[in-house]
XYZ file of N, CA and C in Angstrom:
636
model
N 2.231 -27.218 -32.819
C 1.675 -25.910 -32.435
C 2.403 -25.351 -31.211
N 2.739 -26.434 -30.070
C 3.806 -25.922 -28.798
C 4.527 -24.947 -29.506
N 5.882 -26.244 -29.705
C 6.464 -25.628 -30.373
C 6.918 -24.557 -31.272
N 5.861 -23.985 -32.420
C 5.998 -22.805 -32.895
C 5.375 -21.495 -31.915
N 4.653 -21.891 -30.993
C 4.472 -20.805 -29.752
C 5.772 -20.684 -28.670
N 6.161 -21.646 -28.908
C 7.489 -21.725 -27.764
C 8.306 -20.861 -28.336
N 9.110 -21.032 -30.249
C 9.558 -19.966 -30.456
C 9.144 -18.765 -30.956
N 8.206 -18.178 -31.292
C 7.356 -17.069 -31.275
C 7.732 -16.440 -29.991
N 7.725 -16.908 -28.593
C 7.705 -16.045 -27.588
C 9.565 -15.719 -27.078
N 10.091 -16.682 -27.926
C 11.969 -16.662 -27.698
C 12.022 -15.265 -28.647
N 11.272 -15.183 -29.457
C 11.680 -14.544 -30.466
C 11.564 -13.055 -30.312
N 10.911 -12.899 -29.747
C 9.677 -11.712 -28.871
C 10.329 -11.415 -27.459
N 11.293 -12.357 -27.447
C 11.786 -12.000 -25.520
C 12.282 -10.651 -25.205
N 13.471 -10.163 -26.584
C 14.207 -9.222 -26.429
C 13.451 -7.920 -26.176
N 12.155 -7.790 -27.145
C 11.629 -7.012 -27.378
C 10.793 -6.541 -26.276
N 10.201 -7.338 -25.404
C 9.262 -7.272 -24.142
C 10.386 -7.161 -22.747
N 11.692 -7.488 -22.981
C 12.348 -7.504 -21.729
C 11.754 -6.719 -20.600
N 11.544 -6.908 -19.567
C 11.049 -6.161 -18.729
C 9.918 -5.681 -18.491
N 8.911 -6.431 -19.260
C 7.517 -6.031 -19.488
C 6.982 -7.376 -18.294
N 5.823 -6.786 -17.987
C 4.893 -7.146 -16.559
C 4.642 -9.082 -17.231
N 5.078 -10.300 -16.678
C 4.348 -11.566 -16.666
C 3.176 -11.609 -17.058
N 2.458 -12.453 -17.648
C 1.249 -12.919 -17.978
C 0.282 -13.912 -16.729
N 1.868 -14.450 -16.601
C 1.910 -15.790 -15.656
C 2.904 -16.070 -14.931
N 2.261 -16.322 -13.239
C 3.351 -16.013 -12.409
C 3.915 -18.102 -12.407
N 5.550 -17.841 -12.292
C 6.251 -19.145 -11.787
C 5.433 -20.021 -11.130
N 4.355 -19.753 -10.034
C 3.760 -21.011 -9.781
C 2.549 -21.410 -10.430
N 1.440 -20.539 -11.130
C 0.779 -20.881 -12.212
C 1.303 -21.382 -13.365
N 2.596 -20.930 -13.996
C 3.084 -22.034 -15.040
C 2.962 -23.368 -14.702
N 4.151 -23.707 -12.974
C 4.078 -25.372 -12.922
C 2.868 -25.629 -11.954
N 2.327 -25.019 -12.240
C 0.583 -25.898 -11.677
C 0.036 -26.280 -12.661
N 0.305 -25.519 -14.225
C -0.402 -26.395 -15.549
C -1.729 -26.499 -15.503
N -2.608 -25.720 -15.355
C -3.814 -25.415 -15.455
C -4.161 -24.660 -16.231
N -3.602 -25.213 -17.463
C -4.339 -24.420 -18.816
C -5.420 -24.366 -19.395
N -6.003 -24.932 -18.644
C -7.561 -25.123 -19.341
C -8.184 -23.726 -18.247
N -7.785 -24.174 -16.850
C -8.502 -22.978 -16.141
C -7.838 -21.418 -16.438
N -6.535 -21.322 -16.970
C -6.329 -20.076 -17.401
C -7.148 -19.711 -18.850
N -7.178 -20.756 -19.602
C -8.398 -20.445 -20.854
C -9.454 -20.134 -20.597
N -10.141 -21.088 -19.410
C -11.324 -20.006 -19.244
C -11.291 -18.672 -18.841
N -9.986 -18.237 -17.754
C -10.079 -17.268 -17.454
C -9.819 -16.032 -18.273
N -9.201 -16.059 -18.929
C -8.838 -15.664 -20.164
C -9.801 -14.681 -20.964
N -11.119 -16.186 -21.600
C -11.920 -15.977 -22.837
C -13.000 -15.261 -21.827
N -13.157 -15.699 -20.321
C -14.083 -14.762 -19.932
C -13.593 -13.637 -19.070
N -12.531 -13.214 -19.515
C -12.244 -11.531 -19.597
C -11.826 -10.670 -20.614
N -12.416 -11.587 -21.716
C -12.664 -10.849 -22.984
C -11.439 -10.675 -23.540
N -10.359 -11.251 -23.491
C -9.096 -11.149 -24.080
C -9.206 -12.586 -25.003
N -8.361 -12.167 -26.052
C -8.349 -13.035 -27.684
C -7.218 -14.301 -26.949
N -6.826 -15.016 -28.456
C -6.518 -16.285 -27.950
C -5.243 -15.754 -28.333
N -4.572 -14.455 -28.545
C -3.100 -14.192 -28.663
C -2.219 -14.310 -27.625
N -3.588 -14.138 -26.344
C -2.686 -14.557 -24.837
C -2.073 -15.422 -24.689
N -2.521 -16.709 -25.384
C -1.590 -17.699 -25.255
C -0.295 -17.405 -25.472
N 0.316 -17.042 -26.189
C 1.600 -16.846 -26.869
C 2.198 -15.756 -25.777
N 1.556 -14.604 -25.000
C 2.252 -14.098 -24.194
C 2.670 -15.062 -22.760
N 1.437 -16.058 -22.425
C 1.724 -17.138 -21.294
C 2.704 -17.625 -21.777
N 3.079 -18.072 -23.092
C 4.191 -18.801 -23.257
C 5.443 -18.408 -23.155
N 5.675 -17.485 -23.303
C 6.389 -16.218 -23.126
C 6.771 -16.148 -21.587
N 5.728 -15.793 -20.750
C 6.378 -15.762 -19.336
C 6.478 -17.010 -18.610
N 5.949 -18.265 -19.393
C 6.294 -19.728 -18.508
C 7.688 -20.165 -19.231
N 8.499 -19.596 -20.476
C 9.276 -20.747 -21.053
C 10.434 -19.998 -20.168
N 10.485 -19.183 -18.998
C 12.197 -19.106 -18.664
C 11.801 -20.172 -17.094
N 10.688 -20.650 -17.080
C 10.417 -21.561 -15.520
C 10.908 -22.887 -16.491
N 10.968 -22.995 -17.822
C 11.071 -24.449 -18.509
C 9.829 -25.178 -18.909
N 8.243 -24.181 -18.896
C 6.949 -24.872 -18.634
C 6.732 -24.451 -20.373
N 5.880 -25.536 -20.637
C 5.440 -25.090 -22.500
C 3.709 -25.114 -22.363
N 2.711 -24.785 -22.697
C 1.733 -24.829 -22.399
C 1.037 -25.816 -23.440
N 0.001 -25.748 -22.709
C -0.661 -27.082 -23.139
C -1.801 -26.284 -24.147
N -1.814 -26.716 -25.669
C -2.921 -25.980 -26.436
C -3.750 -26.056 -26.492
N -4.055 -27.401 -27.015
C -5.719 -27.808 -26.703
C -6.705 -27.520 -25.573
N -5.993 -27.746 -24.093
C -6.535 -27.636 -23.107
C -6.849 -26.094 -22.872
N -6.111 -25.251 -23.253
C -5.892 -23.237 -22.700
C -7.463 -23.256 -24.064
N -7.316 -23.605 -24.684
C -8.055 -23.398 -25.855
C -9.951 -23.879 -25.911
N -9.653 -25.074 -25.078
C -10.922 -25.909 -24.605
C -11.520 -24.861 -23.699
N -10.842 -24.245 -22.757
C -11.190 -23.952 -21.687
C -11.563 -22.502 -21.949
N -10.653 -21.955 -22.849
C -10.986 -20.277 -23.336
C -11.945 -20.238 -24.113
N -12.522 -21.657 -24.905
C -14.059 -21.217 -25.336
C -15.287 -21.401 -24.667
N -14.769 -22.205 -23.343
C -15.793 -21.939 -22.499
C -16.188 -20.526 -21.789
N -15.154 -19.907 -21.657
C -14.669 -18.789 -20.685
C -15.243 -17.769 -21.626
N -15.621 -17.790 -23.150
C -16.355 -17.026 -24.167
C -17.448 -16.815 -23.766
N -18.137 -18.155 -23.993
C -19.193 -17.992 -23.726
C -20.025 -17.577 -21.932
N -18.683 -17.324 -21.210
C -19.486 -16.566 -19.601
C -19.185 -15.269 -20.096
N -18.296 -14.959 -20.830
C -18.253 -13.343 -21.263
C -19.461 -12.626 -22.001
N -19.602 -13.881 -23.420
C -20.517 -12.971 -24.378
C -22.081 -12.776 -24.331
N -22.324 -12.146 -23.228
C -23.625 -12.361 -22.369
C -23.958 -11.100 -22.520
N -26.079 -10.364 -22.654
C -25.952 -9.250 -22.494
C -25.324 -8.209 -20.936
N -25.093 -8.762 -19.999
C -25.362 -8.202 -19.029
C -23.623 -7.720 -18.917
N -22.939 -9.066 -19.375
C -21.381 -8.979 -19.649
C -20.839 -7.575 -20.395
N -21.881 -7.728 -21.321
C -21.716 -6.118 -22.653
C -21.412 -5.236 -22.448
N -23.039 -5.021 -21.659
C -22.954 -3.686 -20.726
C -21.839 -2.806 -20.010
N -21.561 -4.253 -18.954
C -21.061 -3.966 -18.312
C -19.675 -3.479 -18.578
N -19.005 -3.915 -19.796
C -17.487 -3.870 -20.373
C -17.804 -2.524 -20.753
N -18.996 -2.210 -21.828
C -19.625 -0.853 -22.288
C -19.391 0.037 -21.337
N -19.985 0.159 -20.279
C -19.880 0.846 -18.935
C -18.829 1.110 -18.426
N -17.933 0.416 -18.253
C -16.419 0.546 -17.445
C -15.241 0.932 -18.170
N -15.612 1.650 -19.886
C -14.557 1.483 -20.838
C -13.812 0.503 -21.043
N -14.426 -0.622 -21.165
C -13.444 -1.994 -21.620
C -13.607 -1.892 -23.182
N -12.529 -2.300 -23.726
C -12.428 -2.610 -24.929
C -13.206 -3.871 -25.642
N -13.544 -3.994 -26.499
C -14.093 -5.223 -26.997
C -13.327 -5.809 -28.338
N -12.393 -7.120 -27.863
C -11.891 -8.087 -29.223
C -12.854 -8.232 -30.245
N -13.465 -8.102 -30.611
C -14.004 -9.167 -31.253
C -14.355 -10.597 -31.212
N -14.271 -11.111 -29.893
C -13.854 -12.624 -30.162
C -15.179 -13.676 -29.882
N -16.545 -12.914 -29.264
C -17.880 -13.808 -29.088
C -18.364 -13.949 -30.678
N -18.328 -15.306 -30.911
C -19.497 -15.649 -31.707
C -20.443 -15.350 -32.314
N -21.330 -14.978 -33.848
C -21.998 -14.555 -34.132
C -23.402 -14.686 -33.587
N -23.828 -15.856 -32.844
C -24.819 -15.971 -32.483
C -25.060 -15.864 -30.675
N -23.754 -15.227 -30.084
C -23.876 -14.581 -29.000
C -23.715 -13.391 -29.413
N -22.606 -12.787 -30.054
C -22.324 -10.970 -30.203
C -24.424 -10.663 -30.513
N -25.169 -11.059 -31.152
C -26.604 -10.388 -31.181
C -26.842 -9.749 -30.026
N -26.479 -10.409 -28.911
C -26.949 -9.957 -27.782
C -26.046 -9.041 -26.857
N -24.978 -9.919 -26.952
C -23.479 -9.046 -26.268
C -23.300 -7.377 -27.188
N -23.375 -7.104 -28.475
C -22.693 -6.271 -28.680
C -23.882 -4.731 -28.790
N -25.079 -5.124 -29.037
C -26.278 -3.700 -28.305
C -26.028 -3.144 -27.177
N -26.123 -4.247 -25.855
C -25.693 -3.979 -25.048
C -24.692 -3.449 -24.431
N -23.304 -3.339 -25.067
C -21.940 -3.179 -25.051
C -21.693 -1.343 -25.543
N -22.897 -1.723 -26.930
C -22.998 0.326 -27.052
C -24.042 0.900 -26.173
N -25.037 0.400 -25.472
C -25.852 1.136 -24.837
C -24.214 0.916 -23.557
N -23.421 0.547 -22.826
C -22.877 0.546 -21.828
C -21.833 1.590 -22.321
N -21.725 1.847 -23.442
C -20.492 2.533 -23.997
C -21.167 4.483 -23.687
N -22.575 4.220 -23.939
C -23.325 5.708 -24.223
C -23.072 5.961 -22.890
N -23.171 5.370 -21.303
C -23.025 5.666 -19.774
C -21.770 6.051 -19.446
N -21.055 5.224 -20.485
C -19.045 5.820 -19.982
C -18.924 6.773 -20.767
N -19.252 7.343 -21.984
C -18.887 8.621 -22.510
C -20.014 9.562 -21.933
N -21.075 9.276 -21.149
C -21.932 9.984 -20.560
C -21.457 10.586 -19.019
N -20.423 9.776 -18.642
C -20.252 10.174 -17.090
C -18.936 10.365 -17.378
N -18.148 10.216 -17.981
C -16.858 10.655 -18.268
C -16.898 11.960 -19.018
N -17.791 12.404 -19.745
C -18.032 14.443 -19.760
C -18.658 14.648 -18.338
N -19.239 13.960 -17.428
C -19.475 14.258 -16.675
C -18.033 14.680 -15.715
N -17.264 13.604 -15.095
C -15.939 14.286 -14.576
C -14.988 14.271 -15.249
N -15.065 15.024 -16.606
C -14.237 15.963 -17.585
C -14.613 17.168 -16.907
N -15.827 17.372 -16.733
C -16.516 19.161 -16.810
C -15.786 19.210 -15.112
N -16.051 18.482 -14.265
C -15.806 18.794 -13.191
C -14.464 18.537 -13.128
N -13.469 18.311 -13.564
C -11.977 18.276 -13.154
C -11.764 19.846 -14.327
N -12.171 20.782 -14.906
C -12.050 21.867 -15.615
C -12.620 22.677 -14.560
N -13.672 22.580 -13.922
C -14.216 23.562 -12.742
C -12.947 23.494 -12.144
N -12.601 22.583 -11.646
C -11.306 22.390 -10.237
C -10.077 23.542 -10.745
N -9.912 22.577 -12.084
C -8.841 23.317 -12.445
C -8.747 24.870 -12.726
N -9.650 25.434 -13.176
C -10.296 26.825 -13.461
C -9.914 28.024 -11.838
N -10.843 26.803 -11.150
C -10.454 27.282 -9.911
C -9.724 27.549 -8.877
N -8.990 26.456 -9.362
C -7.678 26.682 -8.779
C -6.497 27.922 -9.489
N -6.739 28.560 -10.681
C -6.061 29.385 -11.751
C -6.424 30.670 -10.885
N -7.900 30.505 -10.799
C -8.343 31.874 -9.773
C -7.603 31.856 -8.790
N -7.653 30.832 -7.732
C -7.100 31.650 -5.856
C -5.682 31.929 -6.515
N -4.794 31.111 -7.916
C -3.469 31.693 -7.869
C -3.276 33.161 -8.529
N -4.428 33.562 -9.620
C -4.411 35.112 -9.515
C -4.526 35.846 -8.797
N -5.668 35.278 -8.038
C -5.979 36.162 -6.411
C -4.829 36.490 -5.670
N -4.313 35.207 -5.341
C -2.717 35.592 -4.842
C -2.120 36.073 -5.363
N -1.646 36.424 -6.968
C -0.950 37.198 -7.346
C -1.229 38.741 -7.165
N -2.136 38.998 -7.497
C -2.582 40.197 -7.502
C -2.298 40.888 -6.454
N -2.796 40.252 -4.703
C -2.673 40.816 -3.694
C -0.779 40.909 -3.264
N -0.199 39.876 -3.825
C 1.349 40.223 -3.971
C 1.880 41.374 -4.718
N 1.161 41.491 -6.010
C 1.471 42.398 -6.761
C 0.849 43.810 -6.267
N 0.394 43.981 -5.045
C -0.904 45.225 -4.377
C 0.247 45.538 -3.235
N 0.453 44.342 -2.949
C 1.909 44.629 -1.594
C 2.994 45.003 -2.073
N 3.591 44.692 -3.294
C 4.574 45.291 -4.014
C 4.870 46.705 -4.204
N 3.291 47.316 -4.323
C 3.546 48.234 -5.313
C 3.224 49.636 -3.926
N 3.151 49.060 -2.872
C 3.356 49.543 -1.431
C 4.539 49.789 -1.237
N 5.373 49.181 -1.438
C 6.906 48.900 -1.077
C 7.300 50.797 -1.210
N 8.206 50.918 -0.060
C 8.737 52.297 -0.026
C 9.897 52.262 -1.166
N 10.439 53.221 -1.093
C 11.629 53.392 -2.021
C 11.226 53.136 -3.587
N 10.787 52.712 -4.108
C 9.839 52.855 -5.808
C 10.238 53.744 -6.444
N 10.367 53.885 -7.464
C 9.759 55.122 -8.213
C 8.801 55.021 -8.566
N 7.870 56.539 -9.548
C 6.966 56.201 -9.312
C 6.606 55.643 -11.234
N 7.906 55.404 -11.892
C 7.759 54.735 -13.535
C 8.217 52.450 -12.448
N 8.376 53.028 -11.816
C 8.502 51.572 -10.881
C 6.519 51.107 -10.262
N 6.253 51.876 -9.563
C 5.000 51.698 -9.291
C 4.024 51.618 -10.198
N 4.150 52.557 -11.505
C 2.702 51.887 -12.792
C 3.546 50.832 -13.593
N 4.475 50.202 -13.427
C 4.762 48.889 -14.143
C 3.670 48.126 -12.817
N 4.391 48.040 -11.714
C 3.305 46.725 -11.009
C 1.693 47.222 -11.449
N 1.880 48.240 -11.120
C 0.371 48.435 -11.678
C -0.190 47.523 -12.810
N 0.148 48.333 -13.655
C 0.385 47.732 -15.004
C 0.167 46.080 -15.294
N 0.839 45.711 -14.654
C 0.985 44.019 -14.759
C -0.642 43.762 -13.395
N -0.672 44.538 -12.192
C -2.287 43.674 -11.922
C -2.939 43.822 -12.583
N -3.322 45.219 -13.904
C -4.111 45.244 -14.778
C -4.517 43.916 -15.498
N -3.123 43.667 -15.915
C -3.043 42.473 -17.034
C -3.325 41.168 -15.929
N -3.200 41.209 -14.308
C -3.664 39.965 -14.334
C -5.066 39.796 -13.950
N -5.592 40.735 -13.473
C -7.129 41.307 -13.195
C -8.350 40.715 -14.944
N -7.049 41.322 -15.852
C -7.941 40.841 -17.301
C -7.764 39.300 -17.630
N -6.998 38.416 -17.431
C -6.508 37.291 -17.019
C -7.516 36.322 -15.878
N -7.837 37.391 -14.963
C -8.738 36.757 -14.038
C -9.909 37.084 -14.498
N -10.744 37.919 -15.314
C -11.882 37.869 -15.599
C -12.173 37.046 -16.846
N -11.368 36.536 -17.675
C -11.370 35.691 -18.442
C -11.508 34.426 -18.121
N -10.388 33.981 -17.205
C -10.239 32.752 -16.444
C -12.064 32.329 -15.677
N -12.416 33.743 -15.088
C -13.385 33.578 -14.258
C -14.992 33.333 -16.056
N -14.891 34.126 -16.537
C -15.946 33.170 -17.857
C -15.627 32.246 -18.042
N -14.661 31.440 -18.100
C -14.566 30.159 -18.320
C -15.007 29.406 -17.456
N -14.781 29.827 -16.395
C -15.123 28.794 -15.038
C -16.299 29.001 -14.922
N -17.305 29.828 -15.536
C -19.039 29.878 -15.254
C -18.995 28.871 -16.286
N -18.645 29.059 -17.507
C -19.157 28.300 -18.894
C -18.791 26.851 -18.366
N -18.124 26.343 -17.563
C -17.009 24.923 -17.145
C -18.382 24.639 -15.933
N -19.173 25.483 -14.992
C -20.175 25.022 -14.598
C -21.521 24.402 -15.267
N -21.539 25.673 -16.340
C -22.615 25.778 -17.764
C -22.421 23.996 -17.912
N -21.034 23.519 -18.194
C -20.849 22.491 -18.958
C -21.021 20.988 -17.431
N -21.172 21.461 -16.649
C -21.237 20.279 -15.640
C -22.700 19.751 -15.388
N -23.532 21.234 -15.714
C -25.215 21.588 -15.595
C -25.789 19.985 -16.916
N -25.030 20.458 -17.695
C -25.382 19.848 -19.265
C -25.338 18.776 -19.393
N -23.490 18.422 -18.744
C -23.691 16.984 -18.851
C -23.974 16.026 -18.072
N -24.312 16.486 -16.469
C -25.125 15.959 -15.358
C -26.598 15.645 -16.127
N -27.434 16.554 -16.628
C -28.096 16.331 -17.224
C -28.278 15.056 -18.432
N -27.467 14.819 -19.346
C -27.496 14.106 -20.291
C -27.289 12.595 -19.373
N -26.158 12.551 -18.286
C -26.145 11.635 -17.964
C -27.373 10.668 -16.971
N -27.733 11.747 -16.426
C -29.489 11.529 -15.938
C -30.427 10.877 -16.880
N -30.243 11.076 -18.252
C -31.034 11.081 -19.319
C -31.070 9.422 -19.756
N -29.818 9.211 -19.816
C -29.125 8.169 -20.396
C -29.034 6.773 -19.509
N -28.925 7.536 -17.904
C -29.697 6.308 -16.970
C -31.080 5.960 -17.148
N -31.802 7.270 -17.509
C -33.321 6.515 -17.542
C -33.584 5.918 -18.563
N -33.364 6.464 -19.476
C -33.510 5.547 -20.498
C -33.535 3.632 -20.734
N -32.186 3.950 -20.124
C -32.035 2.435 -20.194
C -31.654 1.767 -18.336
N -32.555 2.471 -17.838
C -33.265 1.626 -16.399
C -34.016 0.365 -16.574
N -34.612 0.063 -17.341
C -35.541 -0.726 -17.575
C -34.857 -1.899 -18.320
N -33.794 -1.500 -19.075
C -33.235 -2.771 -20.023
C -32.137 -3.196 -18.634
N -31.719 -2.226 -17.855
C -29.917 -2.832 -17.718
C -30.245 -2.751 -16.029
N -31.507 -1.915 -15.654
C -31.487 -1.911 -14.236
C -30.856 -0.819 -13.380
N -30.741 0.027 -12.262
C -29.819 0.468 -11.634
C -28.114 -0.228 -11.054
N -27.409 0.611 -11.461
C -26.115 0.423 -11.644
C -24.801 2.001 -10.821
């Protein structure tokens, strides 16, 4: 089994060149594969890691030890596949392998969508508010345009088929800014809504998961 992980990751070298370690030079020759398995299975990553550790220990000359990364990553499962673990991955947008057990996922994976409903709940939350920002910031740069385009059209020497072009164009950015400016009420409309929902969605599940 080394062995066909040893070349699996030769094989794979070219392709990853330059891609970030798994495992730094002195964790390879410290050989604590059992404690990288636990660490591993309880951060919710599959047992394909192995093959990337092998990967960043075989240019130190280190081959990893299977049984032991493996012993230790199903311990490291079971501190993951916990309800409170769920949640919490739910909550923070972590992804979920697949990799707890049928008779832990009962508990791990409810929990994991009620944590999932708080991150798509507060993430429209600062969606709506990075669209206010941005909205608003579109305004002070019409504002500024406009009052450039007001000083322009001051300018001596003009004609006066020179003066209703600037005109002309603050029109168009005046209609530009009152557009911009409905959006940016409706972009509040939408911060009102989903502040709200996300209020909703804490109480709800106060009682199962607690304040957070």
């Amino acid at each position: 089994m080394k062995t066909w992980i040893i070349a699996a990751a030769a094989a794979g070298a070219v392709l990853t060149l330059g891609s970030c370690a798994t495992m730094s030079e002195e964790q390879c020759l410290a050989g604590d594969w059992s404690g990288q398995g636990y660490a591993d299975g309880a951060s919710g990553l599959t047992m394909s890691r192995l093959g990337e550790h092998a990967e960043a220990c075989m240019k130190h000359g280190v081959a990893p030890d299977d049984a032991a990364y493996r012993s230790g990553w199903s311990q490291g499962v079971v501190s993951y596949c916990t309800r409170d673990r769920g949640f919490e991955a739910g909550r923070t947008g972590s992804s979920y392998a697949g990799i707890c057990p049928s008779d832990l996922e009962e508990d791990f994976l409810p929990a994991y969508r009620d944590g999932q409903i708080v991150y798509r709940a507060e993430v429209a939350v600062n969606d709506a508010r990075s669209q206010v920002d941005s909205l608003g910031n579109r305004l002070e740069e019409l504002d500024e345009k406009i009052t450039a385009k007001q000083a322009e059209a001051r300018a001596e020497g003009l004609t006066e088929e020179q003066r209703e072009r600037i005109r002309d164009r603050i029109q168009e950015i005046r209609r530009e800014r009152a557009d911009t400016e409905r959006d940016w009420r409706r972009a509040q409309d939408a911060i009102d809504d989903a502040e709200e929902e996300l209020r909703d969605v804490r109480w709800r599940l106060r009682h199962e998961y607690g304040t957070w």
